[in-house]
mmCIF file of C-alpha atoms and ligand atoms in Angstrom:
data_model
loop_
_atom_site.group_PDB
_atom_site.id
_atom_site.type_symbol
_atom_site.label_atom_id
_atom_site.label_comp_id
_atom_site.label_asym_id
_atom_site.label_seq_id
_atom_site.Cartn_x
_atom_site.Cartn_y
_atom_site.Cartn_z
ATOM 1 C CA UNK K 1474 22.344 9.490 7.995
ATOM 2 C CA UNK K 1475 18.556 8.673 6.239
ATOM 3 C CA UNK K 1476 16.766 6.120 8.059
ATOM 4 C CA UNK K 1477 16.882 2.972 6.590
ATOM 5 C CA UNK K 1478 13.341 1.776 4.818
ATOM 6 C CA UNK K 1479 11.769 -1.006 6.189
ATOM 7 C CA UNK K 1480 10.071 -2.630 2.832
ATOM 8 C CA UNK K 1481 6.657 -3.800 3.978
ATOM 9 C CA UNK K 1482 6.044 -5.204 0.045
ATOM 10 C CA UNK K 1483 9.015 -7.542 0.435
ATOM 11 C CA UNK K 1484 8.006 -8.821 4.145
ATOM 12 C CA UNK K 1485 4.910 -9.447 3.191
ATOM 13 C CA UNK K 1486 6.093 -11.454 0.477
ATOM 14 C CA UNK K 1487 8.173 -13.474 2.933
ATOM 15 C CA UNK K 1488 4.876 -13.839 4.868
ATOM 16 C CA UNK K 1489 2.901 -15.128 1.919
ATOM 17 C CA UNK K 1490 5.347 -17.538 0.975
ATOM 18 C CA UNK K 1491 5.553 -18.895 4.382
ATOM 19 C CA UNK K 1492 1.639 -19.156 4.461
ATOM 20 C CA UNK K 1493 1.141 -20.875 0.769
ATOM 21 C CA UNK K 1494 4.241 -23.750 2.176
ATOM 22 C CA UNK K 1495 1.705 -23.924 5.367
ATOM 23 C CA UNK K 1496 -0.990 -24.243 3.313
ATOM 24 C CA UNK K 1497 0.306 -27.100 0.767
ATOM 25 C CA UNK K 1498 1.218 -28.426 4.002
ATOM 26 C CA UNK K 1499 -2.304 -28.460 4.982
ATOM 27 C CA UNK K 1500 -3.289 -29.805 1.963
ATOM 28 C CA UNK K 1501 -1.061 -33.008 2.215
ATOM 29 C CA UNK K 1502 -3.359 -33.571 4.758
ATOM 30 C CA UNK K 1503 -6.675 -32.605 2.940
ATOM 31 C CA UNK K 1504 -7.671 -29.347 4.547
ATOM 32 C CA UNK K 1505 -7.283 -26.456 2.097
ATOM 33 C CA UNK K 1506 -7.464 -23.364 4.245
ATOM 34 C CA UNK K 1507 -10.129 -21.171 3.164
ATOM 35 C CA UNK K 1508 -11.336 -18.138 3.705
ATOM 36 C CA UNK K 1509 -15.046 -16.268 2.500
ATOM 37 C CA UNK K 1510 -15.025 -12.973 2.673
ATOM 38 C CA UNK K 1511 -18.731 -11.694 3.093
ATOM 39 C CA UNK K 1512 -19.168 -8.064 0.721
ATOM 40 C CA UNK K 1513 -22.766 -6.054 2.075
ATOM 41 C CA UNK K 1514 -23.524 -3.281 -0.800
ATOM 42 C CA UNK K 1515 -21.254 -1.752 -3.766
ATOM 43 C CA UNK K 1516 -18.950 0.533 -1.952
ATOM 44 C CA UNK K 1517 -16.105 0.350 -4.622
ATOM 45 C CA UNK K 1518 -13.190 0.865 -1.882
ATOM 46 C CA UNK K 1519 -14.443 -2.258 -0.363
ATOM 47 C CA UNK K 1520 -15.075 -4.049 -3.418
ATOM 48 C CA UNK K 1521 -11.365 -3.510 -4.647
ATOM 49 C CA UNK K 1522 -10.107 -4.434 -1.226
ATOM 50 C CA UNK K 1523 -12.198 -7.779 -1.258
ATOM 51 C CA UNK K 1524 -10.952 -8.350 -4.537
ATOM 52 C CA UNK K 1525 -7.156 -8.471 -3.816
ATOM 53 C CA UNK K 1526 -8.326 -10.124 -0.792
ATOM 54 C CA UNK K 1527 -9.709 -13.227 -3.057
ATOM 55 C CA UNK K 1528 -6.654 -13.015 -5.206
ATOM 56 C CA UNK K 1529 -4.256 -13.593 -2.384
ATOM 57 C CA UNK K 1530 -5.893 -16.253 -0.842
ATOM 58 C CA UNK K 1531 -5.731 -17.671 -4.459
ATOM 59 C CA UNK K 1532 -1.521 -17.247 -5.123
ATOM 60 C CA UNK K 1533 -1.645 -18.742 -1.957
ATOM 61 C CA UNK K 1534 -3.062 -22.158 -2.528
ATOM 62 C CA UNK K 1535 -5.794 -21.415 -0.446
ATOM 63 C CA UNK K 1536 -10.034 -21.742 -1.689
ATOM 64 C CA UNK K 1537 -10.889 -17.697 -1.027
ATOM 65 C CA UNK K 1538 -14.717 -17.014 -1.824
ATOM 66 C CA UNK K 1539 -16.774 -13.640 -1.939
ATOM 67 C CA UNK K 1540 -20.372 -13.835 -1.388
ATOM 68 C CA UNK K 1541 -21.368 -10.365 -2.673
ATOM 69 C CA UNK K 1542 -25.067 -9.405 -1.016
ATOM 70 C CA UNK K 1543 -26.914 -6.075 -2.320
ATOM 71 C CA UNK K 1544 -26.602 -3.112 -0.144
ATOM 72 C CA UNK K 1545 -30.602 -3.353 0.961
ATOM 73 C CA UNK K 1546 -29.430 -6.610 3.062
ATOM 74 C CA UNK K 1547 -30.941 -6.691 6.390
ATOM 75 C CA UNK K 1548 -29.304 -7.333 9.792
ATOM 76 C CA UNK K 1549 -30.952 -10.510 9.443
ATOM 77 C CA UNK K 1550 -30.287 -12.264 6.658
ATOM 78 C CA UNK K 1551 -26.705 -11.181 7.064
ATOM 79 C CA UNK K 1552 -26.514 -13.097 10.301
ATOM 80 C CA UNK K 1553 -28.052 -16.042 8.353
ATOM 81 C CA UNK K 1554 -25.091 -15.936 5.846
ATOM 82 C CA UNK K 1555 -22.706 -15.892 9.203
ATOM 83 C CA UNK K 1556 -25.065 -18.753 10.906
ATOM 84 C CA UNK K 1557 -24.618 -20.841 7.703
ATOM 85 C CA UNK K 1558 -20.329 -19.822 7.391
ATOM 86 C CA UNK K 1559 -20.015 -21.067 10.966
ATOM 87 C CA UNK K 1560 -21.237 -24.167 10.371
ATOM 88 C CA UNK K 1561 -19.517 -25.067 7.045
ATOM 89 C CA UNK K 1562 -16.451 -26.886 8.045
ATOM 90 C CA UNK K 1563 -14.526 -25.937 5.038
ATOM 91 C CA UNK K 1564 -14.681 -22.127 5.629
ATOM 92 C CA UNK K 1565 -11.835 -21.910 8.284
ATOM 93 C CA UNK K 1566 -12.136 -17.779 8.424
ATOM 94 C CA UNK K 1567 -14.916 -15.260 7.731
ATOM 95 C CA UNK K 1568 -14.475 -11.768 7.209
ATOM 96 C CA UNK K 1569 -17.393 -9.332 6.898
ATOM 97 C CA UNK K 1570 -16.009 -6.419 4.699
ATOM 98 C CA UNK K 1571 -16.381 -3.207 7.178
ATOM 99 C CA UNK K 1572 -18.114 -0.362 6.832
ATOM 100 C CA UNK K 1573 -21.514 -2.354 6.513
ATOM 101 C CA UNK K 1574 -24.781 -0.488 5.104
ATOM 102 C CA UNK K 1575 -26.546 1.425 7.959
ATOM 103 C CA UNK K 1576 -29.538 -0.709 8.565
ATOM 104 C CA UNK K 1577 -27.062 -3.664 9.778
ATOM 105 C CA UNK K 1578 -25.239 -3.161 13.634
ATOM 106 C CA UNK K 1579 -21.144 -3.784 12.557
ATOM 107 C CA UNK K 1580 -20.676 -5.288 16.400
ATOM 108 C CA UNK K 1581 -24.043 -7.909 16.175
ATOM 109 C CA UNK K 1582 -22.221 -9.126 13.084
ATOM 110 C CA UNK K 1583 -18.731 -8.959 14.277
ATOM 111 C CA UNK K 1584 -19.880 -11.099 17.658
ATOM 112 C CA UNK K 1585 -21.683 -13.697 15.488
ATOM 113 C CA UNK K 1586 -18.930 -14.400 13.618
ATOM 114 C CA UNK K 1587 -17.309 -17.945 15.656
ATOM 115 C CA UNK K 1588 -14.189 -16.630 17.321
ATOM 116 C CA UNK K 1589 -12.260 -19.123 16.172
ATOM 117 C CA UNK K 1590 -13.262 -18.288 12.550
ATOM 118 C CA UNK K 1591 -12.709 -14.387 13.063
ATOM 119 C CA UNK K 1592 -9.533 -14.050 11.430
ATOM 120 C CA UNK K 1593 -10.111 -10.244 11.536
ATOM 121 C CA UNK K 1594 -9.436 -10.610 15.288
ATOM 122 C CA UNK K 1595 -12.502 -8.263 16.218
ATOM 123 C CA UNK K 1596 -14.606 -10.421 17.992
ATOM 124 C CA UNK K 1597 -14.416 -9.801 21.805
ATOM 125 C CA UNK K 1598 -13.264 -13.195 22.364
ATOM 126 C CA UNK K 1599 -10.090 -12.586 20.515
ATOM 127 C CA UNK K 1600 -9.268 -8.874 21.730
ATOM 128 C CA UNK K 1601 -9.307 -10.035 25.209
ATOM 129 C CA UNK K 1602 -7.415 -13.248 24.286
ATOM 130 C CA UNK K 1603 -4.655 -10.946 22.644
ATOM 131 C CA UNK K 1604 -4.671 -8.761 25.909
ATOM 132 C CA UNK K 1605 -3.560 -11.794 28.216
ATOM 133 C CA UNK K 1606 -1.321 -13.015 25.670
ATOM 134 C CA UNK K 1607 -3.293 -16.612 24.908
ATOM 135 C CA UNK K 1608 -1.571 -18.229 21.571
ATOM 136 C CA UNK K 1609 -4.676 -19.679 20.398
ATOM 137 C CA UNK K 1610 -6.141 -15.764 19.652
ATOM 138 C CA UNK K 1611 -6.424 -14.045 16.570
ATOM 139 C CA UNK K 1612 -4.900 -10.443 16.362
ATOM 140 C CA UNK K 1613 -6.483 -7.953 13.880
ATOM 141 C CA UNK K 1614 -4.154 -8.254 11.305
ATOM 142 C CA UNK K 1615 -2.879 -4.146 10.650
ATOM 143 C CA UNK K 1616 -1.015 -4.394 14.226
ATOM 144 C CA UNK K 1617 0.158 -8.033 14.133
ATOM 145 C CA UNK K 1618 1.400 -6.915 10.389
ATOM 146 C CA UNK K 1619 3.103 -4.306 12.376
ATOM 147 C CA UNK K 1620 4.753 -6.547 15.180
ATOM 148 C CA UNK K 1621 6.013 -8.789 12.057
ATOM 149 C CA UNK K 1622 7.610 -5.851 10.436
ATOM 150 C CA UNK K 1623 9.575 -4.707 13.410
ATOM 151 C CA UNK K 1624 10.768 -8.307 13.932
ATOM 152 C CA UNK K 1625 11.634 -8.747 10.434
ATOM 153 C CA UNK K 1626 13.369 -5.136 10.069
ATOM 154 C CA UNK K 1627 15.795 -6.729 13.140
ATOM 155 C CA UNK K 1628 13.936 -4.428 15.776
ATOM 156 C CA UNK K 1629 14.933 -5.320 19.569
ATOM 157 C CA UNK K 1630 11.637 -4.393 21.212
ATOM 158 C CA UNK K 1631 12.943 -5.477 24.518
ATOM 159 C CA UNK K 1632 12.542 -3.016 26.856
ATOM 160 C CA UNK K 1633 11.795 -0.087 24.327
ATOM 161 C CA UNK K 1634 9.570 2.839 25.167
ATOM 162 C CA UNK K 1635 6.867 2.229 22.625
ATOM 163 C CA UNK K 1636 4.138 5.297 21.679
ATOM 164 C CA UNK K 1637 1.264 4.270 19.800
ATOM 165 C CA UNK K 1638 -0.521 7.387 18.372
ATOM 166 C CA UNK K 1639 -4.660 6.344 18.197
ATOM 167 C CA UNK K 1640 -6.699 4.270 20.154
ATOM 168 C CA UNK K 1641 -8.907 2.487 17.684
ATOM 169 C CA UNK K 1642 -10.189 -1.140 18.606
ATOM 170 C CA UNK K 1643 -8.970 -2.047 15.330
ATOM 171 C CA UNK K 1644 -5.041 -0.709 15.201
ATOM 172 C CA UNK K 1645 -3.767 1.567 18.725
ATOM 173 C CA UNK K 1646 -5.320 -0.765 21.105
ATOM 174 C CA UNK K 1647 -4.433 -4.454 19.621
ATOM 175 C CA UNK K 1648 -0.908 -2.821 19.159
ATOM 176 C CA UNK K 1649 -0.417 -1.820 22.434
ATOM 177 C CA UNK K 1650 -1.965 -5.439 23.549
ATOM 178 C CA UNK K 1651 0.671 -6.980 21.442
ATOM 179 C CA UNK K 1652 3.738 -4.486 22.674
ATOM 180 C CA UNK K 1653 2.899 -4.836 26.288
ATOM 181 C CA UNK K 1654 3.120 -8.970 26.239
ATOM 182 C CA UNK K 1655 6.332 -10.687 27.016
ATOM 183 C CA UNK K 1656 7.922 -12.206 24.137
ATOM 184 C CA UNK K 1657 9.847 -12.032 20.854
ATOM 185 C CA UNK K 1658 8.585 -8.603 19.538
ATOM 186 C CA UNK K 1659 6.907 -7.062 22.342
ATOM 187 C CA UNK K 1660 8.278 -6.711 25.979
ATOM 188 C CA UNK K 1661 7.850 -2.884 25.675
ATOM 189 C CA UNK K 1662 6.722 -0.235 27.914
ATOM 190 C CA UNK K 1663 3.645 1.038 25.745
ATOM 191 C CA UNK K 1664 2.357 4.701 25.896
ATOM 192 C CA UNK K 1665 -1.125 4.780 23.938
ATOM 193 C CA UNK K 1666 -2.149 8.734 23.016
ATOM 194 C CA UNK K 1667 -5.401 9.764 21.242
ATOM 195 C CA UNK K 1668 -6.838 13.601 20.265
ATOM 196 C CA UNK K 1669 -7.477 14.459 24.176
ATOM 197 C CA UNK K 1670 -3.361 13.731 24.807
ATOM 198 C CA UNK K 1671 -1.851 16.545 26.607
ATOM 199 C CA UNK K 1672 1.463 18.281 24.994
ATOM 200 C CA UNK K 1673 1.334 15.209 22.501
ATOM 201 C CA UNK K 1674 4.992 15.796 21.106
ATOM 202 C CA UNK K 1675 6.735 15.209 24.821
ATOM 203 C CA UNK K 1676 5.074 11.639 24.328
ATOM 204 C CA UNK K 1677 6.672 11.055 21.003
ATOM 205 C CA UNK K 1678 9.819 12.496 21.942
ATOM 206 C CA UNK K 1679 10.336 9.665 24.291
ATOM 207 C CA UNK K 1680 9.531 6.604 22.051
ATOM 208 C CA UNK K 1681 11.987 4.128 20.868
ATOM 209 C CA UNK K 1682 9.631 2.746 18.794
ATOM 210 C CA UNK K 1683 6.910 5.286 17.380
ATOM 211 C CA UNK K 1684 3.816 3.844 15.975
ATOM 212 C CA UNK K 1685 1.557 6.319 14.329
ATOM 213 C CA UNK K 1686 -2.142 5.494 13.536
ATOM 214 C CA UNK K 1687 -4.062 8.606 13.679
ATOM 215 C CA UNK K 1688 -5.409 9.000 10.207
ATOM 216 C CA UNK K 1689 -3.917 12.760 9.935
ATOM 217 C CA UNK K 1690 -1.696 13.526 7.117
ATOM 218 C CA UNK K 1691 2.161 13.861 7.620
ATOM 219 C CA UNK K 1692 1.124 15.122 11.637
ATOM 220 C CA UNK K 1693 4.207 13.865 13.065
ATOM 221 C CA UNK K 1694 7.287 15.948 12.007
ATOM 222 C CA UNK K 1695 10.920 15.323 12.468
ATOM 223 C CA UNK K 1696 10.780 17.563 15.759
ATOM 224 C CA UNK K 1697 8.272 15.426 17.177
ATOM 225 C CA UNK K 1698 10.776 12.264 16.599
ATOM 226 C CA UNK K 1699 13.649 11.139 19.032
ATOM 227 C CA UNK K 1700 17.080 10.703 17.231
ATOM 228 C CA UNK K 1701 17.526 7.191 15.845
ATOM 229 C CA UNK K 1702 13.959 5.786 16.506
ATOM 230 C CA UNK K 1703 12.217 3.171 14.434
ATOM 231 C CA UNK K 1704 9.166 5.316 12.883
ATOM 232 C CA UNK K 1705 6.279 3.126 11.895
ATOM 233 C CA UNK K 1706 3.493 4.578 10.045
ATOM 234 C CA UNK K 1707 0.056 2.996 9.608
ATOM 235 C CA UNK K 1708 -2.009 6.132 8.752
ATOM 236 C CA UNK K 1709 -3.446 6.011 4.998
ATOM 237 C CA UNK K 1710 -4.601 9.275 3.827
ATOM 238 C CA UNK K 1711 -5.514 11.120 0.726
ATOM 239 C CA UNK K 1712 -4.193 14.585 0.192
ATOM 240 C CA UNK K 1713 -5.177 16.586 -3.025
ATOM 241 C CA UNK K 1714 -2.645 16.651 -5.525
ATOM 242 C CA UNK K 1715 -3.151 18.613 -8.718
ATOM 243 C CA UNK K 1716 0.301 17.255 -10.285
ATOM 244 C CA UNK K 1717 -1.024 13.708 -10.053
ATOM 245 C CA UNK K 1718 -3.701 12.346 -12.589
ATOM 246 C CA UNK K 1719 -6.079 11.107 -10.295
ATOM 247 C CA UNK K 1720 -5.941 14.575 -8.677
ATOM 248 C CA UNK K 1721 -4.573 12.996 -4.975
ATOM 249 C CA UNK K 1722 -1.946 10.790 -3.284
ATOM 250 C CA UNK K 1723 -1.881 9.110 -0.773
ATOM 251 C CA UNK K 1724 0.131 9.900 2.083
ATOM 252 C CA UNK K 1725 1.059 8.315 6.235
ATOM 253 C CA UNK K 1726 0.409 9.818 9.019
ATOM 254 C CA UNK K 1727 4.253 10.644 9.408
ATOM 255 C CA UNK K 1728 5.816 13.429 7.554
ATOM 256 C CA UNK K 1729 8.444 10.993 5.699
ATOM 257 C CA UNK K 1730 10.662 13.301 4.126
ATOM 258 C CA UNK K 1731 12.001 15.002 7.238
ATOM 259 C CA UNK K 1732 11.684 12.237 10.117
ATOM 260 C CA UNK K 1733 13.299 9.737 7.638
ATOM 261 C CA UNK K 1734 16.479 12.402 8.371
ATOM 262 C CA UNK K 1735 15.954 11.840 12.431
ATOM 263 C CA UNK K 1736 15.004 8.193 12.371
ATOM 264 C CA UNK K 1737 16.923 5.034 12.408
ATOM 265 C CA UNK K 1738 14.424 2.873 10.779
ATOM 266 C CA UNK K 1739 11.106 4.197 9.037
ATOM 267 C CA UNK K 1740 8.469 2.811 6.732
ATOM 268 C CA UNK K 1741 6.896 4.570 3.869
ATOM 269 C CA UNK K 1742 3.316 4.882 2.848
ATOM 270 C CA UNK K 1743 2.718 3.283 0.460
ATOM 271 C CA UNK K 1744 4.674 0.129 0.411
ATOM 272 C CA UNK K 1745 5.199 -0.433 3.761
ATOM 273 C CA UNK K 1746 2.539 -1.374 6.562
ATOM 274 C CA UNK K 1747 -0.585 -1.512 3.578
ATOM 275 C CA UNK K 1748 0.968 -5.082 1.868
ATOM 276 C CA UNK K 1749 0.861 -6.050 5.618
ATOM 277 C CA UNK K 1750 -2.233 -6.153 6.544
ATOM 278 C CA UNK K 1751 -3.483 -9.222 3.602
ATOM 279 C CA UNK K 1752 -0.406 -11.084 4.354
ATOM 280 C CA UNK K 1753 -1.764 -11.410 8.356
ATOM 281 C CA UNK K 1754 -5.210 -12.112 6.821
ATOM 282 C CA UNK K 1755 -3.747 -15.208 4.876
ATOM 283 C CA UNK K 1756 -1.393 -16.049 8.076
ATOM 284 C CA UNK K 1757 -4.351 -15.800 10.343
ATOM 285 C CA UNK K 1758 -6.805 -18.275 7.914
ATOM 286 C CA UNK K 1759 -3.925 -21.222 7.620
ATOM 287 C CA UNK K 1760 -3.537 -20.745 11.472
ATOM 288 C CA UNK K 1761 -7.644 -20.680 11.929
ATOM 289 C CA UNK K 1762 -7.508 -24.063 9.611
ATOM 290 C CA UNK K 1763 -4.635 -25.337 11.191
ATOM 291 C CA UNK K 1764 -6.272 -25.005 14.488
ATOM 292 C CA UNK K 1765 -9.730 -27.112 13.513
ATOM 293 C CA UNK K 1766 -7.328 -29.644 11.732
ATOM 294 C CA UNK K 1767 -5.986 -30.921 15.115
ATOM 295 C CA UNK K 1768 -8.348 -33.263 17.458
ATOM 296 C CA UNK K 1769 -10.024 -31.313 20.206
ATOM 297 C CA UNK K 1770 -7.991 -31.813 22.829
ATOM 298 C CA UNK K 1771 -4.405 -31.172 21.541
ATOM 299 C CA UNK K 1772 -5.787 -26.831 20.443
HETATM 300 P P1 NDP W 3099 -9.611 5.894 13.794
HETATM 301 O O1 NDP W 3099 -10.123 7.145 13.169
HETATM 302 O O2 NDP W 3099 -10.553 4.834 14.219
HETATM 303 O O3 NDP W 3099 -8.720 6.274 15.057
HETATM 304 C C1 NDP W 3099 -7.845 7.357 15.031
HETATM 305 C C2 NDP W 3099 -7.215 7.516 16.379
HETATM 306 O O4 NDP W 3099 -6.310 8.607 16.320
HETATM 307 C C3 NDP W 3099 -8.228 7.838 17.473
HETATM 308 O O5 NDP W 3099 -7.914 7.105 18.636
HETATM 309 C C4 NDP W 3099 -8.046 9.333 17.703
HETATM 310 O O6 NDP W 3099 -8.272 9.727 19.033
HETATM 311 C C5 NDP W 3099 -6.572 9.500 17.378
HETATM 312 N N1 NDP W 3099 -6.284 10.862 16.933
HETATM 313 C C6 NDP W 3099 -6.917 11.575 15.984
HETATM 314 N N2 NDP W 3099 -6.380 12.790 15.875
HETATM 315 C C7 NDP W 3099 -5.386 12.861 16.774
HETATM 316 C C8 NDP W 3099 -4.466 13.860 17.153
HETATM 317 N N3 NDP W 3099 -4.455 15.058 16.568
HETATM 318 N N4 NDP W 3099 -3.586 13.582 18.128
HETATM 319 C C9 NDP W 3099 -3.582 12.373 18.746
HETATM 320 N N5 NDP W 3099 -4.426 11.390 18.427
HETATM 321 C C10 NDP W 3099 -5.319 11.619 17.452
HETATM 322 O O7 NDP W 3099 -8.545 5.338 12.752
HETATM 323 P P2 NDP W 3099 -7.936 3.855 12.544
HETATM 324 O O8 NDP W 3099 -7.232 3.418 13.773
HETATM 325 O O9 NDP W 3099 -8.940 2.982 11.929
HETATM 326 O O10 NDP W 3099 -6.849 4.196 11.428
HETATM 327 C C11 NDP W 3099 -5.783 5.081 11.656
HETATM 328 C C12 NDP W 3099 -5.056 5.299 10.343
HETATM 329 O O11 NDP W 3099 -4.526 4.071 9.914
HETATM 330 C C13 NDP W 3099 -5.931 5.798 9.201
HETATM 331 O O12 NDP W 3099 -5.173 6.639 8.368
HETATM 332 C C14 NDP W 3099 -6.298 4.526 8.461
HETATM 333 O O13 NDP W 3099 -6.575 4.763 7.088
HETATM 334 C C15 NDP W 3099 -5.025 3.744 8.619
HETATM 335 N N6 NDP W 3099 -5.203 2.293 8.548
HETATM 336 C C16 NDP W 3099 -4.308 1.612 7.779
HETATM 337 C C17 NDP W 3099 -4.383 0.261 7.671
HETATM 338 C C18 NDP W 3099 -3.372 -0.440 6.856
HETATM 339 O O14 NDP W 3099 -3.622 -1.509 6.373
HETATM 340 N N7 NDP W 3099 -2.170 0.130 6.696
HETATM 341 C C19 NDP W 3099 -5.453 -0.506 8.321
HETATM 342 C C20 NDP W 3099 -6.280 0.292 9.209
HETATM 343 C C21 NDP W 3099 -6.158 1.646 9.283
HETATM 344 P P3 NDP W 3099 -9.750 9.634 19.729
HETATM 345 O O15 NDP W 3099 -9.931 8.180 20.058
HETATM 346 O O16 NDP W 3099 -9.602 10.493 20.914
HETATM 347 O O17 NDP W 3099 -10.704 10.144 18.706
#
C-alpha cells in the first residue's frame, strides 16, 4: 500500500492560523508581534525568500519589515543595524537573511542578535537551550517545522528509533536535540549520520522515523527504507530537467517514487517540509513577543 502524504502546505496553514488568532490576541493587548528581517546584498534567492517572509508576517496580522542594505555593507555597520533592532521594543524577532556577503563573519552577527529576539534559533544561547529541553528557547524553525509535522501527521515518536541523515547546526543537530527530549513529539532514540557514516544504509534500515537532510538528490532509495516507516524529507535540490521550462526541478533528498511504496507515511518535496519552515518563523515571533509582553518575573 503507498505511503500516505503528509501535506506540509495544509499544516502549515493550521500553524499560521493558530499564530494570526495568537497574534490578534496579542493585539487586544497592544503588542503587535513583529518581526524585521535584515537583507545584506541582492542575492535574488534570498530576496524572494525575504519577500514571502514579509508577506506572511503580513496575512498574519503581524508588522513584518525588511531593511534591505547594499551588498558592500561592512561587518560593522551591520552590527549597528542589530545594536539598534535589539533595542527597539517593537521588533520582537530579527532575522539576518543567511548567506551574508563575504566581508561580514555570519556567527559575529548571529551572536549579536539578543537571544531572545533570535527567532532563527541560531544563536548559541538558544541551541544549547533546545539541547536541555528549556521552554523559553527558540528552535531553528526547519526541524521544529519538522517535529510539528510528525505530531500533526498522528506520529507516536515514543520510543521510535529516529535517523537523522546530516549534521548541520541549522537542521540534523537541532532535530536530533528536539527527538532526544522527553515529551509530546520526541522521546526517541536518535541516530545522527553525516558523509564519514560507515555502511550508511544499515543506519536507515533501522529507523522508525527517517529524517533526511543531506542536500543529495533522491540518495535514499526504497532499499535503504524499513517497511512502514514515516520518511521525512528536508533536502531541497535542483536537478536539470530539459522537459521543464525553467530547465530544472526541484527534488528531496529521498527518492519519492519508490520509498513512498515501502513507507507508511512520507512527505513530498515540494509541498511538504518547505511551507514549514515560515510557519515556525511566524510561531517563533508571536512566542518571542509573547514572551517580552509578560512582566519579568513570570518568563
Ligand atoms: P548542509 O550541507 O549544511 O549539511 C548536509 C549534511 O549532510 C552534512 O552534515 C553532511 O555531512 C551530510 N551529508 C552529505 N552527504 C552525505 C552522504 N552522502 N551521506 C551521509 N551524510 C551526508 O545542509 P543543510 O543541513 O543546510 O541542508 C540539508 C538539505 O536540506 C539541503 O537540501 C537544503 O537545501 C535543505 N534545507 C531545506 C530547508 C527547508 O525549509 N525545507 C531548510 C534548510 C535546508 P558532513 O557534516 O560530514 O559534511
Amino acid at each position: 500500500m503507498p505511503a500516505e502524504r503528509i501535506d506540509g502546505v495544509a499544516i502549515a496553514a493550521k500553524v499560521r492560523a493558530r499564530v494570526a488568532v495568537d497574534a490578534a490576541a496579542l493585539k487586544q493587548r497592544g503588542v503587535t508581534p513583529g518581526l524585521t528581517v535584515v537583507l545584506v546584498g541582492d542575492d535574488p534567492a534570498s530576496a524572494f525568500y525575504v519577500g514571502a517572509k514579509e508577506k506572511a508576517c503580513k496575512e498574519a496580522g503581524m508588522n513584518g519589515e525588511t531593511i534591505r542594505l547594499p551588498a558592500t555593507t561592512t561587518e560593522a555597520e551591520l552590527l549597528a543595524v542589530v545594536d539598534r533592532l535589539n533595542a527597539d521594543p517593537a521588533v520582537h524577532g530579527i532575522l539576518v537573511q543567511m548567506p551574508v556577503p563575504k566581508q561580514i563573519s555570519a556567527q559575529a552577527v548571529i551572536r549579536r542578535i539578543a537571544p531572545e529576539k533570535d527567532v532563527d534559533g541560531f544563536h548559541p544561547v538558544n541551541a544549547g537551550k533546545v539541547l536541555i529541553g528549556d521552554a523559553d528557547g527558540f528552535a531553528p524553525c526547519t526541524p521544529a517545522g519538522v517535529q510539528v509535522m510528525l505530531m500533526e501527521a498522528g506520529v507516536d515518536t515514543s520510543g521510535k528509533e529516529a535517523v537523522v541523515l546530516g549534521r548541520s547546526t541549522i537542521v540534523g543537530k537541532p532535530m536530533a536535540a528536539l527527538l532526544i527530549q522527553s515529551g509530546k513529539g520526541a522521546d526517541c532514540t536518535v541516530t545522527i549520520c553525516h558523509s564519514r557514516t560507515k555502511d550508511l544504509a544499515s543506519h536507515t534500515r533501522r529507523a522508525d522515523i527517517l529524517i533526511a537532510a543531506i542536500g543529495k538528490p533522491e540518495m535514499v532509495t526504497a532499499d535503504m527504507v524499513k517497511p512502514g516507516a514515516v520518511v521525512i524529507d528536508v533536502g531541497i535540490n535542483r536537478v536539470d530537467d530539459p522537459s521543464q521550462k525553467k530547465g530544472y526541478r526541484i527534488v528531496g533528498d529521498v527518492k519519492y517514487d519508490e520509498v513512498s511504496q515501502v513507507a507508511s507515511k512520507i512527505t513530498p518535496v515540494p509541498g511538504g517540509v518547505g511551507p514549514m519552515t515560515i510557519a515556525m518563523l511566524l510561531a517563533n515571533t508571536v512566542r518571542a513577543a509573547t514572551l517580552s509582553a509578560k512582566p519579568e518575573g513570570a518568563r
